[in-house]
CSV table of C-alpha atoms in Angstrom, one decimal:
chain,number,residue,atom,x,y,z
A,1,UNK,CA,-1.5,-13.1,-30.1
A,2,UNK,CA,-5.0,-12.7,-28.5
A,3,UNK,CA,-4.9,-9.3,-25.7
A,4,UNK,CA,-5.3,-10.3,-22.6
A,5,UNK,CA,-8.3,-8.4,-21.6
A,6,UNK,CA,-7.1,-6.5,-18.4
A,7,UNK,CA,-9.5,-4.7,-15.8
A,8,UNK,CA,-8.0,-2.0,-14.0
A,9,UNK,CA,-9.2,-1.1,-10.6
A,10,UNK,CA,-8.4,2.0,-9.0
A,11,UNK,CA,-9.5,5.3,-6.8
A,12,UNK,CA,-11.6,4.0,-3.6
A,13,UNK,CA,-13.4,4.9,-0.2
A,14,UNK,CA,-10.3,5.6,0.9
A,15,UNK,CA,-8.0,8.5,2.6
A,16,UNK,CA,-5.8,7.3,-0.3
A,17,UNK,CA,-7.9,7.9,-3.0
A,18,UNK,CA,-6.1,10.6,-4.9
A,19,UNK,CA,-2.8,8.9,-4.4
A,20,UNK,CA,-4.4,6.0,-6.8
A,21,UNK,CA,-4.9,8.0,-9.6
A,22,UNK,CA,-1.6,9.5,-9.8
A,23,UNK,CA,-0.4,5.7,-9.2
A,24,UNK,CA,-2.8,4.4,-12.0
A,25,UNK,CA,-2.2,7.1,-14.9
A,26,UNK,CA,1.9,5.9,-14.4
A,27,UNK,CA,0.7,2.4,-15.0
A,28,UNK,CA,-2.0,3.4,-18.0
A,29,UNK,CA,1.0,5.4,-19.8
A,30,UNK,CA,3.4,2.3,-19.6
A,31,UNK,CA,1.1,-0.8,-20.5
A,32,UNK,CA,1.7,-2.2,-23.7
A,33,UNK,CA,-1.4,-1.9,-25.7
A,34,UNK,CA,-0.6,-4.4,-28.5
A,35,UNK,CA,-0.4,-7.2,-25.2
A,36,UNK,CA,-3.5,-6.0,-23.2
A,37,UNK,CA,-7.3,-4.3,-23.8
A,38,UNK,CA,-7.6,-1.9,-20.9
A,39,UNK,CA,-10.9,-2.2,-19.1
A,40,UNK,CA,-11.0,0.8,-16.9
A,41,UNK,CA,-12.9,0.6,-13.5
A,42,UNK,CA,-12.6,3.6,-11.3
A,43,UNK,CA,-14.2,3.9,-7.9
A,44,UNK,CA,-15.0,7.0,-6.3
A,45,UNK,CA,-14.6,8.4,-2.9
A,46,UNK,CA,-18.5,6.8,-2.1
A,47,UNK,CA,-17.2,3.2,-2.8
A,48,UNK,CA,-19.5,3.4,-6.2
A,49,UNK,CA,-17.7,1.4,-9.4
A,50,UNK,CA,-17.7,2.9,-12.9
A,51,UNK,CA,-16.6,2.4,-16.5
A,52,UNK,CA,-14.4,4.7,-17.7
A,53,UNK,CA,-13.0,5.3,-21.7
A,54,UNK,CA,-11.6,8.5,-21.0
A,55,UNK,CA,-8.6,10.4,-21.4
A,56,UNK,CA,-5.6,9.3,-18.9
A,57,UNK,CA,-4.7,13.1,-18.3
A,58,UNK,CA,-8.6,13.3,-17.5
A,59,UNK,CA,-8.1,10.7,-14.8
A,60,UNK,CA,-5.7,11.8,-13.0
A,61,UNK,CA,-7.1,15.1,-12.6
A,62,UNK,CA,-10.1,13.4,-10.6
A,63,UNK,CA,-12.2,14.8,-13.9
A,64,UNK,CA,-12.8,11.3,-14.6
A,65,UNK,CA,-16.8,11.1,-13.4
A,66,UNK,CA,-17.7,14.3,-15.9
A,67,UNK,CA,-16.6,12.4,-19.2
A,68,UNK,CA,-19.4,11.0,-21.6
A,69,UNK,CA,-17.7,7.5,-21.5
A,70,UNK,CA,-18.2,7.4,-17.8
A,71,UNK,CA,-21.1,4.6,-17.0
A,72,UNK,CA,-21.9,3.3,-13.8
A,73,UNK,CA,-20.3,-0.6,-13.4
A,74,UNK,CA,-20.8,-3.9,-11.3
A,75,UNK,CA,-18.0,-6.3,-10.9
A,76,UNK,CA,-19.5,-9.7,-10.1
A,77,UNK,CA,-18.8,-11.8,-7.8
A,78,UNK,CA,-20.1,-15.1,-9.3
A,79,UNK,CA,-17.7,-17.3,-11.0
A,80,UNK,CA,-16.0,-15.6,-14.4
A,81,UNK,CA,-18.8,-13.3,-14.6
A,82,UNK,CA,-16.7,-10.5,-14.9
A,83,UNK,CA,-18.1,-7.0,-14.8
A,84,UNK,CA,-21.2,-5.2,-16.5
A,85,UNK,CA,-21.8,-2.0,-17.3
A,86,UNK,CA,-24.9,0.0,-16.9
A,87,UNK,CA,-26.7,2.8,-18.8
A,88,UNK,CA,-30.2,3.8,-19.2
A,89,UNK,CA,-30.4,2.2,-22.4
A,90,UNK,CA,-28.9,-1.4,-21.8
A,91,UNK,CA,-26.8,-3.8,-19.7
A,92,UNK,CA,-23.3,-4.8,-21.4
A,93,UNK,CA,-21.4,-7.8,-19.9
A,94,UNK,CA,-17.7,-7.5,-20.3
A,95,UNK,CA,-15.2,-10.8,-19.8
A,96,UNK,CA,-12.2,-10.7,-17.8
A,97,UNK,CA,-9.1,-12.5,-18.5
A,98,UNK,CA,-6.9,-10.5,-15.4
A,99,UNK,CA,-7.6,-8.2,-12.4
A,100,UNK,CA,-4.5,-5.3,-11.9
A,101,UNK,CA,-5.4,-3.4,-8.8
A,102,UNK,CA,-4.7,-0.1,-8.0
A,103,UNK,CA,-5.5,1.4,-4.8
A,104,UNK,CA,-3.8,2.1,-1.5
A,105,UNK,CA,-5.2,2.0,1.9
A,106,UNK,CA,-8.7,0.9,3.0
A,107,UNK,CA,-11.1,-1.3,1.0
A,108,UNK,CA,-8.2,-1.6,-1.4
A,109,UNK,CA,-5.0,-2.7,-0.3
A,110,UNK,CA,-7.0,-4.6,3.1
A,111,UNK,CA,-8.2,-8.0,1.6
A,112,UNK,CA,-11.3,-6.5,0.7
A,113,UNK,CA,-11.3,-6.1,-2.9
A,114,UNK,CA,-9.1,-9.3,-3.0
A,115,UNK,CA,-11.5,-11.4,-1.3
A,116,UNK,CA,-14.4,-10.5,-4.0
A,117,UNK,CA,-11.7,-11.0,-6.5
A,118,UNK,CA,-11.4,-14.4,-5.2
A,119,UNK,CA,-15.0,-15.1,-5.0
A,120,UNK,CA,-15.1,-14.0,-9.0
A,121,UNK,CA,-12.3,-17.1,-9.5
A,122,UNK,CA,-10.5,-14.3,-11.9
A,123,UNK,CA,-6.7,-13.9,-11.0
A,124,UNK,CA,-5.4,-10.8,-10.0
A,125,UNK,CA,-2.4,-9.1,-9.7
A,126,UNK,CA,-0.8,-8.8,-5.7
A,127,UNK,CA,-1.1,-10.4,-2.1
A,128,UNK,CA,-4.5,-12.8,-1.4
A,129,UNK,CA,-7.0,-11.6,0.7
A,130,UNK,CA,-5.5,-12.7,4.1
A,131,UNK,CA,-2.3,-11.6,3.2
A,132,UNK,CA,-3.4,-8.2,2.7
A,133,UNK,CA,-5.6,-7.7,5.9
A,134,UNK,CA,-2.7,-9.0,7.7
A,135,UNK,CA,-0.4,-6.8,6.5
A,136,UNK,CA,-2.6,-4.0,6.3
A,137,UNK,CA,-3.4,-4.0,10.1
A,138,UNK,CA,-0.3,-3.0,12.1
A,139,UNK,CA,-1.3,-4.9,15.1
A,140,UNK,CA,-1.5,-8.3,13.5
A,141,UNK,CA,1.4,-7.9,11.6
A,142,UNK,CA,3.4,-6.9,14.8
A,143,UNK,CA,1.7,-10.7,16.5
A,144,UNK,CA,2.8,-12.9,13.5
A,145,UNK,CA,6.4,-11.7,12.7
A,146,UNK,CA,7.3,-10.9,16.4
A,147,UNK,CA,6.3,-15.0,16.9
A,148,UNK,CA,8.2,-15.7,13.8
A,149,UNK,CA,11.6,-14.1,15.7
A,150,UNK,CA,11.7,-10.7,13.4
A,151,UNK,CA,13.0,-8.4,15.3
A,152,UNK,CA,10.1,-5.0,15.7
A,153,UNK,CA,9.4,-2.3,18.2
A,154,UNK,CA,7.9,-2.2,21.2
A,155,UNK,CA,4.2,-1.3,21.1
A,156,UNK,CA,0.9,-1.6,22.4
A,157,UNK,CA,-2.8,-1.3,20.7
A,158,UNK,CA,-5.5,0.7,22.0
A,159,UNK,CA,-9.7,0.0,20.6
A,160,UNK,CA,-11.7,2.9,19.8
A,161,UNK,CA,-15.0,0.7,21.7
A,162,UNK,CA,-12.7,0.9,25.0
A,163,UNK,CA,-13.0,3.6,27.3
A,164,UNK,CA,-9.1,5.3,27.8
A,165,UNK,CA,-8.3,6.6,30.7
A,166,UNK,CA,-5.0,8.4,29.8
A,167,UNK,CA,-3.6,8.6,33.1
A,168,UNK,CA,-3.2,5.0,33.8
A,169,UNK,CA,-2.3,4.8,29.8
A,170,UNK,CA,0.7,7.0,30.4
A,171,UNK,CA,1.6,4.8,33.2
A,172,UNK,CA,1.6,1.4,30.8
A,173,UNK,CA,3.4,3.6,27.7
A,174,UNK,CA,5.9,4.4,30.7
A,175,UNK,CA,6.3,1.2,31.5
A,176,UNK,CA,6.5,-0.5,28.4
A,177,UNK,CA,8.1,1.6,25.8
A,178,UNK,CA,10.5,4.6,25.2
A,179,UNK,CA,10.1,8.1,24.1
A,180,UNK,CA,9.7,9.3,21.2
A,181,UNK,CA,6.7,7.7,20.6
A,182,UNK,CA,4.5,7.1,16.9
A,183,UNK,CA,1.1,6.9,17.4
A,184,UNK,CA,-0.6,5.5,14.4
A,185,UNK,CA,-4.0,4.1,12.9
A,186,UNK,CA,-3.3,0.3,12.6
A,187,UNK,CA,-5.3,0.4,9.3
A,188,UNK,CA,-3.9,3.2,7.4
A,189,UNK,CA,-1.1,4.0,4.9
A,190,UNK,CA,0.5,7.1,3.2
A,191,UNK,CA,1.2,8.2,7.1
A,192,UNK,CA,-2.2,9.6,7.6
A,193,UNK,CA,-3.2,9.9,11.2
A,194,UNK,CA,0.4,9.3,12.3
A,195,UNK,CA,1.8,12.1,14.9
A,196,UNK,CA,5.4,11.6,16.7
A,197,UNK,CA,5.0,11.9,20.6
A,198,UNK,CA,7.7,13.4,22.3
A,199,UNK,CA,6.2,14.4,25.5
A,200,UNK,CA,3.3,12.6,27.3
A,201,UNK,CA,1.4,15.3,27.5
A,202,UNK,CA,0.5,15.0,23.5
A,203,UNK,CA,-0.1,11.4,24.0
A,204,UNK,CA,-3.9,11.9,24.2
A,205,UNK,CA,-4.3,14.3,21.1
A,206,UNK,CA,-2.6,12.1,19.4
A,207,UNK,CA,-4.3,9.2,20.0
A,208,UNK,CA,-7.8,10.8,19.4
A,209,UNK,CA,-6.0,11.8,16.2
A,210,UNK,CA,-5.3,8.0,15.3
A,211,UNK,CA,-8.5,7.6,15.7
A,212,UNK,CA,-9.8,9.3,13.1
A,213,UNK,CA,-8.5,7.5,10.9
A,214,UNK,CA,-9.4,3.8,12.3
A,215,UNK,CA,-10.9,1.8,15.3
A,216,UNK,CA,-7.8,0.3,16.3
A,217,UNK,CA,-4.8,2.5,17.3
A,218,UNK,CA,-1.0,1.2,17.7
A,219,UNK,CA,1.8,3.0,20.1
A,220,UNK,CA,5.0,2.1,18.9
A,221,UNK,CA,8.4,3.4,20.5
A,222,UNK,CA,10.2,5.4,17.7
A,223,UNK,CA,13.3,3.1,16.8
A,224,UNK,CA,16.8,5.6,16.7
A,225,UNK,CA,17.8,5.0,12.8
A,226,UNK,CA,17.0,5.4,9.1
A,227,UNK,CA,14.4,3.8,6.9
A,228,UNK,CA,15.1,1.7,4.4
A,229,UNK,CA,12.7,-0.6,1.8
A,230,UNK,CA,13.2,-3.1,-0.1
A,231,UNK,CA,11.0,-4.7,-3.1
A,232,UNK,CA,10.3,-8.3,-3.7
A,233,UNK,CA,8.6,-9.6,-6.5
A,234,UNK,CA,7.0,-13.2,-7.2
A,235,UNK,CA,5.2,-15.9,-6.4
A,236,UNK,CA,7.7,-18.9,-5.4
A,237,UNK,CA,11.0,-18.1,-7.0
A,238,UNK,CA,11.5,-14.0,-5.3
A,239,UNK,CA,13.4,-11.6,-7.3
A,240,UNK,CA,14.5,-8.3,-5.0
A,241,UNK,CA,15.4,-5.2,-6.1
A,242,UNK,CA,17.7,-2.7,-4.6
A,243,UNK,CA,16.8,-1.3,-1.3
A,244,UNK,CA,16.8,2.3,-0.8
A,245,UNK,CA,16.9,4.8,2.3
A,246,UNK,CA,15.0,7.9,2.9
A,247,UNK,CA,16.5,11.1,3.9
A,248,UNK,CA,14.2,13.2,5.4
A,249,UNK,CA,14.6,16.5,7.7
A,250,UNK,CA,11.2,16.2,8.3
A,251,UNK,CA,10.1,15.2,11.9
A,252,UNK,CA,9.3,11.9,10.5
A,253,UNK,CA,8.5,10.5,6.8
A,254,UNK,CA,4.9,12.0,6.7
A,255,UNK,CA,2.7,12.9,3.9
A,256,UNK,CA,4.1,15.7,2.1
A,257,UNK,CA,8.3,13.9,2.1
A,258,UNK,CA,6.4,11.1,0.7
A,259,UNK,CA,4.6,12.7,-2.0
A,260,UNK,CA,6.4,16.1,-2.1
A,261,UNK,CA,9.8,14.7,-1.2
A,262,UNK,CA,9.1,17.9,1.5
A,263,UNK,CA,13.1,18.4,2.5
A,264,UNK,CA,13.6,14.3,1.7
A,265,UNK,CA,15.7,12.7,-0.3
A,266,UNK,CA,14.8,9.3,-1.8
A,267,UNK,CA,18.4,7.5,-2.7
A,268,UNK,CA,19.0,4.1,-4.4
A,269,UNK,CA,21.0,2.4,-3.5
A,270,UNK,CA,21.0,3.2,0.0
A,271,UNK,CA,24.2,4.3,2.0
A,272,UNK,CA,24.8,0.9,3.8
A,273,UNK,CA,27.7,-2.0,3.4
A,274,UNK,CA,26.8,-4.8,1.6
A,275,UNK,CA,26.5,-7.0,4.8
A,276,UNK,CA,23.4,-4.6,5.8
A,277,UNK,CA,21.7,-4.9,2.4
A,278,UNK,CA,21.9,-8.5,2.2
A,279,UNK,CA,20.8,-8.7,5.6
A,280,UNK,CA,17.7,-6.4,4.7
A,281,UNK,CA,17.1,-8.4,1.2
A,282,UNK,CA,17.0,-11.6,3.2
A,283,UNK,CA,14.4,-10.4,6.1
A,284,UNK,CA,12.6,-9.0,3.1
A,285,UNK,CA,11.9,-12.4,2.0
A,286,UNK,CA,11.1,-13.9,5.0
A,287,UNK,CA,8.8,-11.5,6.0
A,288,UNK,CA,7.0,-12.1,2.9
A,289,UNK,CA,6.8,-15.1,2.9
A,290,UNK,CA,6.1,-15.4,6.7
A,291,UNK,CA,2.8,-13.1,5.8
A,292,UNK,CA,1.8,-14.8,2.7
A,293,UNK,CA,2.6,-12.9,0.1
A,294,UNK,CA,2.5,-13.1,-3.6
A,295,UNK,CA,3.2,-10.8,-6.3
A,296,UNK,CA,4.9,-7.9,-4.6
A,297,UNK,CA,5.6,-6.0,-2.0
A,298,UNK,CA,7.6,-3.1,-0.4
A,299,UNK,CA,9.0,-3.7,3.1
A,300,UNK,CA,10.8,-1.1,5.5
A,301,UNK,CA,12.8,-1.6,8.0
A,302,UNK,CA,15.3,0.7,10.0
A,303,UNK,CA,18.7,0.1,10.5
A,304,UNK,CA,20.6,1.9,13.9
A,305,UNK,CA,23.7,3.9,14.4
A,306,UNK,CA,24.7,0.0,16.2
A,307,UNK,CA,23.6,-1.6,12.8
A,308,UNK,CA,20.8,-3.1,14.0
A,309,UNK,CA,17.5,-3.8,11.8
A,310,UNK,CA,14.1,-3.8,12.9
A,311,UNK,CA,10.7,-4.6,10.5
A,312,UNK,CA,8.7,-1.7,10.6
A,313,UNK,CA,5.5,-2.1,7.9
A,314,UNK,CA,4.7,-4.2,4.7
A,315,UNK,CA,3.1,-2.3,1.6
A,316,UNK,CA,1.0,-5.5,-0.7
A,317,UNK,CA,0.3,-2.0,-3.0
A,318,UNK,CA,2.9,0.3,-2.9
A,319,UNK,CA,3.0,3.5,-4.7
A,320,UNK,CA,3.1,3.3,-8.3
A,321,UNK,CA,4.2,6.1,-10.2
A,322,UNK,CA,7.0,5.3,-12.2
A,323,UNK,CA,9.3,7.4,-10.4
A,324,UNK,CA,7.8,5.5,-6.9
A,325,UNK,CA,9.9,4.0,-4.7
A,326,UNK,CA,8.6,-0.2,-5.5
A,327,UNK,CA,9.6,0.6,-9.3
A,328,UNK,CA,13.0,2.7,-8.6
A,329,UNK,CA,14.1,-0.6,-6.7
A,330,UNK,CA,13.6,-3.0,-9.4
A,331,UNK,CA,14.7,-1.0,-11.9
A,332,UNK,CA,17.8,-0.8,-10.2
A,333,UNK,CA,18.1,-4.6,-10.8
A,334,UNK,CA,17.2,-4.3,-14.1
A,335,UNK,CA,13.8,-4.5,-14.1
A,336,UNK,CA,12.3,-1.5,-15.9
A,337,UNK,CA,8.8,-0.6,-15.6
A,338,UNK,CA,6.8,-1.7,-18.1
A,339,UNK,CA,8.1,-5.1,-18.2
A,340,UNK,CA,7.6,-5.0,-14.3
A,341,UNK,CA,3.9,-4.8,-15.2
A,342,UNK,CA,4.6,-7.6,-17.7
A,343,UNK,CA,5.6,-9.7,-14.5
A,344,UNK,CA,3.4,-8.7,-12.1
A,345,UNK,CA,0.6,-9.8,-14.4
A,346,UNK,CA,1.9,-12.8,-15.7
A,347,UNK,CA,2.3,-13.9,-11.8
A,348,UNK,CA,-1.2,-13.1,-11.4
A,349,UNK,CA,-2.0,-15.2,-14.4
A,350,UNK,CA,0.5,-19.0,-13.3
């Protein structure tokens, strides 16, 4: 059987750059090389593309740009172009049969990659491109699927082109919502920019914070529970896996329990009755589909000491380490990794 020929796409201009490459080199180790040729395209942290033919150890490192193999690339955006690669002493064209994207975050995981993916007519693996901006940007997801009747907290959304004056915005977050409070970058994953307010008085700092990381800013009241996720994969007919709950000691589930598992605990299945987990694998679904999705996606949600559940964000590219949370849940169900990526890109490819 003819390989597909299978571009991989990962790194990016984005605060989640070194997160791809730990995601990508999991992915790289479990593809089956009899099915597919592996055309690597790594972006740096400039948003430049490249060729790489390197050493997946190499990659993961971030040592990836030093290795001889390492050419600068352009992925077109005409029709089944595909991409080319560049040295000083030619210009090699390379056909595309399948797009599997790797990155997290910003110009990745936002619809901005997918909608020059869509432009290049080749299909790729994941959520189109509105489905990914609007589930990227926590404000717009927080508009659809409160008008759809899912159930979310409290919030409002702040513009960095506004002037804030924090006095009256204490006043409205009084008004409006409860303490604690998350303050977080509407366009952001991996909890970057995200601070937990417990006192007004921090409100600002931690806006300013937010900020940093994107032009928009969401203030959410902190829901009293535990997270759970859930993972659903397809196109029409969805498959979900188990849902799992995070244990963390943490003040919240921030960078390092995500990565570090920084006094967390990651458990599958999660410690819930089975009237809560169907309830979450259900809303799963909907919310996917009330978003647009295809291909997969992680969803979280917190459940309350009163057993109630409330969305709280949608991941189109979740982590993707084999040991990663999107990959434990399906291969709780049976679904073990490598023919997960046999799935996800045979989705890609109806």
């Amino acid at each position: 059987m003819e390989k597909i020929r299978l571009a991989v796409i990962f790194g990016g201009n984005s605060s989640e750059y070194p997160v791809s490459l730990h995601s990508v080199a999991s992915v790289l180790r479990s593809l089956d090389k009899d099915k597919y040729e592996l055309i690597l395209l790594p972006i740096d942290r400039d948003g430049v593309w490249y060729y790489y033919n390197g050493d997946i150890d190499i990659l993961e490192h971030d040592h990836w740009k030093e290795h001889p193999s390492t050419r600068h690339a352009v992925f077109s955006p005409s029709a089944k172009e595909g991409v080319y690669i560049l040295d000083d002493a030619e210009v090699q064209r390379m056909e595309i049969d399948c797009v599997l994207p790797i990155l997290h975050g910003k110009n990745g995981e936002d619809g901005t990659l997918q909608g020059l993916l869509e432009l290049s007519t080749i299909p790729y693996v994941g959520c189109n491109h509105v489905s990914s901006a609007i589930s990227m940007d926590k404000d717009y997801t927080h508009i659809i699927c409160e008008a759809a009747g899912i159930p979310m907290a409290p919030y409002i959304s702040l513009l960095s082109c506004e002037e804030i004056d924090y006095d009256a915005l204490i006043d409205e977050v009084d008004e409006k919502l409860t303490l604690p409070l998350f303050v977080k970058p509407a366009n952001a994953g991996s909890s970057f920019g995200i601070t937990k307010v417990d006192d007004y008085k921090d409100l600002q700092d931690a806006v300013q914070f937010a900020f940093e990381y994107d032009k928009k800013v969401i203030i959410e009241t902190g829901i009293d529970g535990f997270e759970v996720g859930c993972a659903v994969l397809g196109n029409n007919e969805l498959v979900v896996g188990e849902i799992d709950e995070i244990d963390t000691h943490n003040n919240f589930f921030d960078y390092d329990a995500k990565y570090e598992l920084e006094n967390t605990q990651i458990l599958c299945p999660a410690r819930v009755d089975t009237v809560i987990s169907d309830e979450v694998k259900e809303l799963t679904k909907k919310i996917f589909r009330i978003l647009g999705g295809s291909g997969l996606a992680r969803v979280d949600m917190f459940v309350t000491k009163d057993s109630e559940i409330y969305f709280n964000e949608i991941n189109t590219i979740p982590g993707f380490t084999s040991a990663s949370r999107y990959p434990s849940m399906m291969k709780a169900v049976g679904v073990e990794f490598p023919e997960l990526l046999d799935r996800l890109i045979a989705l890609a490819m109806e």
